[in-house]
Structures are given as structure tokens and as C-alpha cells.
PDB file of C-alpha atoms and ligand atoms in Angstrom:
ATOM      1  CA  MET A 181      66.742 103.930  60.192  1.00  0.00           C
ATOM      2  CA  THR A 182      67.626 102.857  63.750  1.00  0.00           C
ATOM      3  CA  GLY A 183      67.411  99.108  63.071  1.00  0.00           C
ATOM      4  CA  TYR A 184      64.531  98.807  65.512  1.00  0.00           C
ATOM      5  CA  THR A 185      61.763  96.222  65.132  1.00  0.00           C
ATOM      6  CA  GLU A 186      58.627  96.685  67.223  1.00  0.00           C
ATOM      7  CA  PRO A 187      57.499  93.361  68.742  1.00  0.00           C
ATOM      8  CA  HIS A 188      53.741  92.765  69.117  1.00  0.00           C
ATOM      9  CA  ASP A 189      54.032  90.665  72.274  1.00  0.00           C
ATOM     10  CA  LYS A 190      56.547  89.212  74.733  1.00  0.00           C
ATOM     11  CA  SER A 191      57.059  85.968  72.766  1.00  0.00           C
ATOM     12  CA  GLU A 192      57.935  87.963  69.622  1.00  0.00           C
ATOM     13  CA  GLN A 193      60.235  90.133  71.753  1.00  0.00           C
ATOM     14  CA  ILE A 194      62.107  87.015  72.938  1.00  0.00           C
ATOM     15  CA  ALA A 195      62.229  85.689  69.348  1.00  0.00           C
ATOM     16  CA  ILE A 196      63.778  88.983  68.151  1.00  0.00           C
ATOM     17  CA  ALA A 197      66.359  88.761  70.957  1.00  0.00           C
ATOM     18  CA  ASN A 198      67.432  85.378  69.582  1.00  0.00           C
ATOM     19  CA  SER A 199      67.640  86.538  65.960  1.00  0.00           C
ATOM     20  CA  ALA A 200      69.954  88.757  63.924  1.00  0.00           C
ATOM     21  CA  GLU A 201      67.596  91.697  64.648  1.00  0.00           C
ATOM     22  CA  ARG A 202      68.580  91.480  68.315  1.00  0.00           C
ATOM     23  CA  MET A 203      68.730  94.869  70.053  1.00  0.00           C
ATOM     24  CA  THR A 204      72.255  95.603  71.246  1.00  0.00           C
ATOM     25  CA  VAL A 205      73.322  98.491  73.480  1.00  0.00           C
ATOM     26  CA  GLU A 206      74.507 100.345  70.337  1.00  0.00           C
ATOM     27  CA  LYS A 207      71.139  99.890  68.607  1.00  0.00           C
ATOM     28  CA  TRP A 208      69.212 101.032  71.679  1.00  0.00           C
ATOM     29  CA  MET A 209      71.398 104.129  71.962  1.00  0.00           C
ATOM     30  CA  ALA A 210      71.010 104.915  68.247  1.00  0.00           C
ATOM     31  CA  ARG A 211      67.222 104.639  68.609  1.00  0.00           C
ATOM     32  CA  PHE A 212      67.166 106.845  71.732  1.00  0.00           C
ATOM     33  CA  ILE A 213      69.463 109.490  70.250  1.00  0.00           C
ATOM     34  CA  VAL A 214      67.496 109.740  66.975  1.00  0.00           C
ATOM     35  CA  LEU A 215      64.144 109.894  68.839  1.00  0.00           C
ATOM     36  CA  GLU A 216      65.349 112.469  71.345  1.00  0.00           C
ATOM     37  CA  SER A 217      67.119 114.710  68.867  1.00  0.00           C
ATOM     38  CA  VAL A 218      63.836 115.134  66.964  1.00  0.00           C
ATOM     39  CA  ALA A 219      61.624 115.250  70.066  1.00  0.00           C
ATOM     40  CA  GLY A 220      63.228 118.479  71.267  1.00  0.00           C
ATOM     41  CA  ILE A 221      62.081 120.425  68.207  1.00  0.00           C
ATOM     42  CA  PRO A 222      58.238 120.697  68.522  1.00  0.00           C
ATOM     43  CA  GLY A 223      58.100 122.262  71.995  1.00  0.00           C
ATOM     44  CA  SER A 224      60.717 124.801  71.040  1.00  0.00           C
ATOM     45  CA  VAL A 225      59.090 125.746  67.705  1.00  0.00           C
ATOM     46  CA  ALA A 226      55.565 125.870  69.163  1.00  0.00           C
ATOM     47  CA  GLY A 227      56.720 127.888  72.187  1.00  0.00           C
ATOM     48  CA  CYS A 228      58.601 130.333  69.979  1.00  0.00           C
ATOM     49  CA  LEU A 229      55.709 130.825  67.531  1.00  0.00           C
ATOM     50  CA  ARG A 230      53.228 131.353  70.355  1.00  0.00           C
ATOM     51  CA  HIS A 231      55.592 133.812  72.008  1.00  0.00           C
ATOM     52  CA  LEU A 232      55.891 135.847  68.800  1.00  0.00           C
ATOM     53  CA  ARG A 233      52.131 135.695  68.296  1.00  0.00           C
ATOM     54  CA  SER A 234      51.568 137.013  71.807  1.00  0.00           C
ATOM     55  CA  LEU A 235      53.925 139.945  71.124  1.00  0.00           C
ATOM     56  CA  ARG A 236      52.371 140.610  67.713  1.00  0.00           C
ATOM     57  CA  ARG A 237      48.810 140.674  68.987  1.00  0.00           C
ATOM     58  CA  PHE A 238      49.439 142.379  72.350  1.00  0.00           C
ATOM     59  CA  ARG A 239      47.619 139.463  73.956  1.00  0.00           C
ATOM     60  CA  ARG A 240      48.289 136.976  76.733  1.00  0.00           C
ATOM     61  CA  ASP A 241      49.239 133.456  75.764  1.00  0.00           C
ATOM     62  CA  MET A 242      47.398 131.798  78.708  1.00  0.00           C
ATOM     63  CA  ALA A 243      50.512 130.013  79.999  1.00  0.00           C
ATOM     64  CA  TRP A 244      51.168 127.649  77.074  1.00  0.00           C
ATOM     65  CA  ILE A 245      54.676 128.921  76.270  1.00  0.00           C
ATOM     66  CA  GLU A 246      56.288 127.846  79.540  1.00  0.00           C
ATOM     67  CA  THR A 247      55.014 124.260  79.304  1.00  0.00           C
ATOM     68  CA  LEU A 248      56.128 123.990  75.659  1.00  0.00           C
ATOM     69  CA  HIS A 249      59.617 125.259  76.440  1.00  0.00           C
ATOM     70  CA  ASP A 250      59.771 122.979  79.520  1.00  0.00           C
ATOM     71  CA  GLU A 251      59.015 120.053  77.226  1.00  0.00           C
ATOM     72  CA  ALA A 252      61.791 121.036  74.800  1.00  0.00           C
ATOM     73  CA  TYR A 253      64.285 121.437  77.663  1.00  0.00           C
ATOM     74  CA  ASN A 254      63.259 118.091  79.123  1.00  0.00           C
ATOM     75  CA  GLU A 255      63.804 116.392  75.738  1.00  0.00           C
ATOM     76  CA  LYS A 256      67.200 118.014  75.454  1.00  0.00           C
ATOM     77  CA  MET A 257      68.132 116.569  78.864  1.00  0.00           C
ATOM     78  CA  HIS A 258      67.088 113.113  77.597  1.00  0.00           C
ATOM     79  CA  LEU A 259      69.381 113.615  74.599  1.00  0.00           C
ATOM     80  CA  LEU A 260      72.321 114.917  76.648  1.00  0.00           C
ATOM     81  CA  THR A 261      71.972 111.978  79.054  1.00  0.00           C
ATOM     82  CA  PHE A 262      72.215 109.444  76.208  1.00  0.00           C
ATOM     83  CA  LEU A 263      75.082 111.356  74.594  1.00  0.00           C
ATOM     84  CA  LYS A 264      77.043 110.900  77.832  1.00  0.00           C
ATOM     85  CA  ILE A 265      76.654 107.144  77.364  1.00  0.00           C
ATOM     86  CA  ALA A 266      77.130 106.773  73.600  1.00  0.00           C
ATOM     87  CA  LYS A 267      78.950 108.784  70.967  1.00  0.00           C
ATOM     88  CA  PRO A 268      77.101 108.739  67.645  1.00  0.00           C
ATOM     89  CA  THR A 269      79.185 108.041  64.543  1.00  0.00           C
ATOM     90  CA  LEU A 270      79.752 110.750  61.949  1.00  0.00           C
ATOM     91  CA  LEU A 271      77.187 109.112  59.643  1.00  0.00           C
ATOM     92  CA  THR A 272      74.546 109.108  62.412  1.00  0.00           C
ATOM     93  CA  ARG A 273      75.290 112.752  63.204  1.00  0.00           C
ATOM     94  CA  VAL A 274      74.933 113.784  59.572  1.00  0.00           C
ATOM     95  CA  SER A 275      71.655 111.817  59.231  1.00  0.00           C
ATOM     96  CA  ILE A 276      70.290 113.413  62.412  1.00  0.00           C
ATOM     97  CA  TYR A 277      71.342 116.845  61.182  1.00  0.00           C
ATOM     98  CA  ALA A 278      69.478 116.360  57.875  1.00  0.00           C
ATOM     99  CA  LEU A 279      66.437 114.971  59.683  1.00  0.00           C
ATOM    100  CA  GLN A 280      66.371 117.949  62.049  1.00  0.00           C
ATOM    101  CA  ILE A 281      66.496 120.481  59.217  1.00  0.00           C
ATOM    102  CA  VAL A 282      63.635 118.835  57.313  1.00  0.00           C
ATOM    103  CA  PHE A 283      61.544 118.209  60.420  1.00  0.00           C
ATOM    104  CA  ALA A 284      62.060 121.688  61.926  1.00  0.00           C
ATOM    105  CA  PHE A 285      61.161 123.351  58.620  1.00  0.00           C
ATOM    106  CA  CYS A 286      58.017 121.250  58.039  1.00  0.00           C
ATOM    107  CA  PHE A 287      56.891 121.489  61.665  1.00  0.00           C
ATOM    108  CA  THR A 288      57.259 125.281  61.721  1.00  0.00           C
ATOM    109  CA  LEU A 289      55.287 125.633  58.510  1.00  0.00           C
ATOM    110  CA  VAL A 290      52.478 123.303  59.561  1.00  0.00           C
ATOM    111  CA  TYR A 291      52.327 124.717  63.114  1.00  0.00           C
ATOM    112  CA  PHE A 292      51.772 128.153  61.677  1.00  0.00           C
ATOM    113  CA  LEU A 293      48.763 126.879  59.715  1.00  0.00           C
ATOM    114  CA  TYR A 294      47.359 123.985  61.771  1.00  0.00           C
ATOM    115  CA  PRO A 295      48.626 123.992  65.383  1.00  0.00           C
ATOM    116  CA  ASN A 296      46.059 121.421  66.544  1.00  0.00           C
ATOM    117  CA  ILE A 297      47.229 118.861  63.988  1.00  0.00           C
ATOM    118  CA  CYS A 298      50.813 119.432  65.159  1.00  0.00           C
ATOM    119  CA  HIS A 299      49.962 118.829  68.815  1.00  0.00           C
ATOM    120  CA  ARG A 300      48.073 115.653  67.860  1.00  0.00           C
ATOM    121  CA  PHE A 301      51.077 114.490  65.832  1.00  0.00           C
ATOM    122  CA  VAL A 302      53.408 115.167  68.771  1.00  0.00           C
ATOM    123  CA  GLY A 303      51.010 113.243  71.034  1.00  0.00           C
ATOM    124  CA  TYR A 304      51.477 110.203  68.779  1.00  0.00           C
ATOM    125  CA  LEU A 305      55.246 110.760  68.545  1.00  0.00           C
ATOM    126  CA  GLU A 306      55.365 110.714  72.353  1.00  0.00           C
ATOM    127  CA  GLU A 307      53.241 107.559  72.333  1.00  0.00           C
ATOM    128  CA  GLU A 308      55.969 106.012  70.157  1.00  0.00           C
ATOM    129  CA  ALA A 309      58.587 107.081  72.719  1.00  0.00           C
ATOM    130  CA  VAL A 310      56.531 105.571  75.571  1.00  0.00           C
ATOM    131  CA  LYS A 311      56.308 102.300  73.607  1.00  0.00           C
ATOM    132  CA  THR A 312      60.052 102.240  72.890  1.00  0.00           C
ATOM    133  CA  TYR A 313      60.961 102.826  76.558  1.00  0.00           C
ATOM    134  CA  THR A 314      58.372 100.288  77.719  1.00  0.00           C
ATOM    135  CA  ARG A 315      59.907  97.727  75.390  1.00  0.00           C
ATOM    136  CA  CYS A 316      63.355  98.658  76.728  1.00  0.00           C
ATOM    137  CA  ILE A 317      62.147  98.169  80.327  1.00  0.00           C
ATOM    138  CA  ASP A 318      60.605  94.791  79.351  1.00  0.00           C
ATOM    139  CA  ASP A 319      63.882  93.794  77.669  1.00  0.00           C
ATOM    140  CA  MET A 320      65.772  94.512  80.884  1.00  0.00           C
ATOM    141  CA  GLU A 321      63.173  92.692  83.028  1.00  0.00           C
ATOM    142  CA  LEU A 322      63.394  89.651  80.751  1.00  0.00           C
ATOM    143  CA  GLY A 323      67.210  89.823  80.869  1.00  0.00           C
ATOM    144  CA  LEU A 324      67.425  90.104  77.057  1.00  0.00           C
ATOM    145  CA  THR A 325      70.033  92.898  77.046  1.00  0.00           C
ATOM    146  CA  PRO A 326      72.150  92.460  80.213  1.00  0.00           C
ATOM    147  CA  ASP A 327      74.727  95.029  79.019  1.00  0.00           C
ATOM    148  CA  LEU A 328      72.008  97.680  79.061  1.00  0.00           C
ATOM    149  CA  SER A 329      71.051  97.118  82.713  1.00  0.00           C
ATOM    150  CA  ASN A 330      74.720  97.408  83.688  1.00  0.00           C
ATOM    151  CA  LEU A 331      75.215 100.846  82.096  1.00  0.00           C
ATOM    152  CA  GLN A 332      76.219 103.553  84.527  1.00  0.00           C
ATOM    153  CA  VAL A 333      73.822 106.467  84.948  1.00  0.00           C
ATOM    154  CA  PRO A 334      75.612 109.734  84.012  1.00  0.00           C
ATOM    155  CA  GLN A 335      75.984 112.425  86.680  1.00  0.00           C
ATOM    156  CA  ILE A 336      73.997 114.885  84.537  1.00  0.00           C
ATOM    157  CA  ALA A 337      70.943 112.592  84.889  1.00  0.00           C
ATOM    158  CA  ILE A 338      71.432 112.063  88.637  1.00  0.00           C
ATOM    159  CA  ASP A 339      71.470 115.848  89.119  1.00  0.00           C
ATOM    160  CA  TYR A 340      68.554 116.595  86.771  1.00  0.00           C
ATOM    161  CA  TRP A 341      66.109 113.962  88.106  1.00  0.00           C
ATOM    162  CA  ASN A 342      67.417 113.997  91.678  1.00  0.00           C
ATOM    163  CA  LEU A 343      68.121 110.291  91.416  1.00  0.00           C
ATOM    164  CA  PRO A 344      69.739 108.342  94.244  1.00  0.00           C
ATOM    165  CA  ILE A 345      73.504 108.145  93.696  1.00  0.00           C
ATOM    166  CA  ASP A 346      73.307 104.367  93.113  1.00  0.00           C
ATOM    167  CA  ALA A 347      70.382 104.555  90.627  1.00  0.00           C
ATOM    168  CA  ASN A 348      70.745 102.116  87.748  1.00  0.00           C
ATOM    169  CA  PHE A 349      69.848 102.398  84.071  1.00  0.00           C
ATOM    170  CA  TYR A 350      66.535 100.586  84.632  1.00  0.00           C
ATOM    171  CA  VAL A 351      65.417 103.337  87.041  1.00  0.00           C
ATOM    172  CA  LEU A 352      66.607 106.064  84.666  1.00  0.00           C
ATOM    173  CA  ILE A 353      64.514 104.697  81.785  1.00  0.00           C
ATOM    174  CA  GLN A 354      61.449 104.633  84.044  1.00  0.00           C
ATOM    175  CA  TYR A 355      61.936 108.346  84.809  1.00  0.00           C
ATOM    176  CA  ILE A 356      62.359 109.156  81.122  1.00  0.00           C
ATOM    177  CA  ARG A 357      59.262 107.125  80.201  1.00  0.00           C
ATOM    178  CA  ALA A 358      57.254 109.058  82.816  1.00  0.00           C
ATOM    179  CA  ASP A 359      58.373 112.310  81.123  1.00  0.00           C
ATOM    180  CA  GLU A 360      57.269 110.980  77.719  1.00  0.00           C
ATOM    181  CA  ALA A 361      53.892 109.928  79.138  1.00  0.00           C
ATOM    182  CA  LYS A 362      53.422 113.485  80.415  1.00  0.00           C
ATOM    183  CA  HIS A 363      54.355 114.994  77.023  1.00  0.00           C
ATOM    184  CA  ARG A 364      51.828 112.661  75.384  1.00  0.00           C
ATOM    185  CA  GLU A 365      49.060 113.751  77.785  1.00  0.00           C
ATOM    186  CA  VAL A 366      49.892 117.458  77.386  1.00  0.00           C
ATOM    187  CA  ASN A 367      50.015 117.381  73.579  1.00  0.00           C
ATOM    188  CA  HIS A 368      46.845 115.330  73.118  1.00  0.00           C
ATOM    189  CA  THR A 369      45.104 117.778  75.477  1.00  0.00           C
ATOM    190  CA  PHE A 370      46.452 120.819  73.599  1.00  0.00           C
ATOM    191  CA  ALA A 371      45.166 119.238  70.375  1.00  0.00           C
ATOM    192  CA  ASN A 372      41.661 119.168  71.935  1.00  0.00           C
ATOM    193  CA  LEU A 373      41.753 122.866  72.902  1.00  0.00           C
ATOM    194  CA  GLU A 374      41.186 126.032  70.900  1.00  0.00           C
ATOM    195  CA  THR A 375      44.839 126.781  70.190  1.00  0.00           C
ATOM    196  CA  ARG A 376      44.069 130.218  68.789  1.00  0.00           C
ATOM    197  CA  GLY A 377      41.373 131.113  71.307  1.00  0.00           C
ATOM    198  CA  ASN A 378      41.488 132.028  74.959  1.00  0.00           C
ATOM    199  CA  ASP A 379      41.775 128.503  76.347  1.00  0.00           C
ATOM    200  CA  ARG A 380      44.219 128.468  79.233  1.00  0.00           C
ATOM    201  CA  ASN A 381      46.886 125.790  79.602  1.00  0.00           C
ATOM    202  CA  PRO A 382      45.245 123.501  82.205  1.00  0.00           C
ATOM    203  CA  PHE A 383      48.634 122.036  83.221  1.00  0.00           C
ATOM    204  CA  ALA A 384      50.102 125.370  84.293  1.00  0.00           C
ATOM    205  CA  LEU A 385      47.707 125.969  87.172  1.00  0.00           C
ATOM    206  CA  HIS A 386      46.014 123.122  89.022  1.00  0.00           C
ATOM    207  CA  ILE A 387      42.460 123.995  89.967  1.00  0.00           C
ATOM    208  CA  GLU A 388      40.857 122.065  92.821  1.00  0.00           C
ATOM    209  CA  ALA A 389      37.277 121.269  91.961  1.00  0.00           C
ATOM    210  CA  ALA A 390      35.004 119.050  94.041  1.00  0.00           C
ATOM    211  CA  ASN A 391      34.397 115.689  92.297  1.00  0.00           C
ATOM    212  CA  VAL A 392      35.785 116.996  88.994  1.00  0.00           C
ATOM    213  CA  PRO A 393      39.349 115.738  88.422  1.00  0.00           C
ATOM    214  CA  GLN A 394      41.614 118.231  86.691  1.00  0.00           C
ATOM    215  CA  PRO A 395      45.080 117.899  85.104  1.00  0.00           C
ATOM    216  CA  SER A 396      48.205 118.517  87.164  1.00  0.00           C
ATOM    217  CA  LYS A 397      51.907 119.051  86.566  1.00  0.00           C
ATOM    218  CA  THR A 398      52.660 115.580  87.923  1.00  0.00           C
ATOM    219  CA  LEU A 399      51.292 112.158  86.928  1.00  0.00           C
ATOM    220  CA  GLU A 400      48.371 112.648  89.340  1.00  0.00           C
ATOM    221  CA  ASN A 401      45.030 112.277  87.461  1.00  0.00           C
ATOM    222  CA  HIS A 402      47.072 111.180  84.422  1.00  0.00           C
ATOM    223  CA  ARG A 403      45.160 110.706  81.155  1.00  0.00           C
ATOM    224  CA  GLY A 404      47.359 109.288  78.399  1.00  0.00           C
ATOM    225  CA  VAL A 405      44.847 110.049  75.637  1.00  0.00           C
ATOM    226  CA  GLY A 406      44.561 113.677  76.763  1.00  0.00           C
ATOM    227  CA  TRP A 407      41.713 115.625  78.339  1.00  0.00           C
ATOM    228  CA  GLU A 408      38.541 116.487  76.457  1.00  0.00           C
ATOM    229  CA  ARG A 409      37.839 120.200  76.349  1.00  0.00           C
ATOM    230  CA  GLU A 410      34.421 119.831  78.060  1.00  0.00           C
ATOM    231  CA  ASP A 411      36.046 118.083  81.056  1.00  0.00           C
ATOM    232  CA  LEU A 412      38.315 121.044  81.758  1.00  0.00           C
ATOM    233  CA  ILE A 413      37.759 124.175  83.822  1.00  0.00           C
ATOM    234  CA  LEU A 414      39.115 126.790  81.412  1.00  0.00           C
TER     235      LEU A 414
HETATM  236 FE1  LIG B 503      62.370 112.305  75.315  1.00  0.00          FE
HETATM  237 FE1  LIG B 504      58.822 113.418  74.868  1.00  0.00          FE
END
């Protein structure tokens, strides 16, 4: 849909850059905008359903809602940043709109029944985002898309990530990839927890434990594949 071909290694990446499938600035932006417009849905749906469940059952949610809504807001900032750089065509907007309706409906339905499967799915979706941004960073390092490196970073991104005023697009993509890596860790961890039980969100409150590393809000002690339930102080 976005005209993106995933290379398996650097030599294939260079070969793609010299072929008709070459990634242009327009194709990168289309890929980012499609990915980000879908990525903002899960955190919002999951946060909303958990919020309603907490109200319905007169029970605490153990701090999951805030992290889920933070994720959705963060994804929306990714989208708004790219929209400042590129304006999607009417056809792209209509396709995204249709995709959002289908995805939001299916995700809501499945989250209601199988929340763990949904968090696992989002973990893999985030993995896909990490791979896309890594490939984008490699492309810029290899000088395959010079126009991309020269793009100006929008003010909205400088304010949101507290970037230096002269930050370039290469730096911006590294910040966004770090966000995606965090979403991947959080969602794979949530998938390992008892989503309907009393398990607390281990990312909301960092617990210092001697010789037992625990998750944090930052990339400290980062585990891309998520944390196993037995490794967590819950
Ligand atoms: Fe994102
Ligand atoms: Fe993400």
C-alpha cells in the first residue's frame, strides 16, 4: 500500500536504492503517515475500554490507563510532525480513513475479548515501526536519500521532544524510533501480564530492587521483547 519494500541486508538496501523501487521522500512520508495514523488507535481504544471497565467494576486499574493514553498521544505527535512535512493526497486520506474505521472496529472488538492478544499484536506492529525507522536511519547514513536528511524539522517536533533548535531530520527519526522501541517493550510486557487481574503496570512506578532490574519509564533496563511476568515485582 505504501510502496515500501523491506530489504534483508545492506546490499539489498543499496540495490533497491538503484532500482525503480527506490524510496523517495514522498514514499517515506506516505509510509510514515499510514503507519502513524493506525498506530494511534490501540492505546486510545485500550485506555478507553480499561477506563470504562474500572468505572463499571468500581475497581482500580493499576495505572495502565495513563501509559496507554500516553502512547496514543505520542503516536499522534509522530503523525502531526510528519503532516507538517508532507500533505497526503486525497486518495491517501480516503484510504487512511477506511483503514482507520476497519482497524478501530476490529481492535475494539478483539480487545474486549482477548486483550493479551491485542497487546502482543501491537508489540509486533511497533517492531515493524522500529524496523522501518532503522531502515530510514540506515538509508540516511548510506546517503541513499539525501533529500530526506535535508528536510527541516518542524517546530512542533522541536517543542515536543525538546530538540536543539538546529536538530536535523536524522536526529528526529532517532527520537521517534526510541519512542517506538518503548511502545514495543510496554506492549509485549502487557501481553505477558494478567490483563484482567490485579497486575500493576510496572512502567508507571519504578521500584528499586537490589540486583533485580525492573522496567522504567525511560530506555534504562530496556527489554525489546518485553518483561516476563515472573521477573517483575507486581
Ligand atoms: Fe509512532
Ligand atoms: Fe509506536
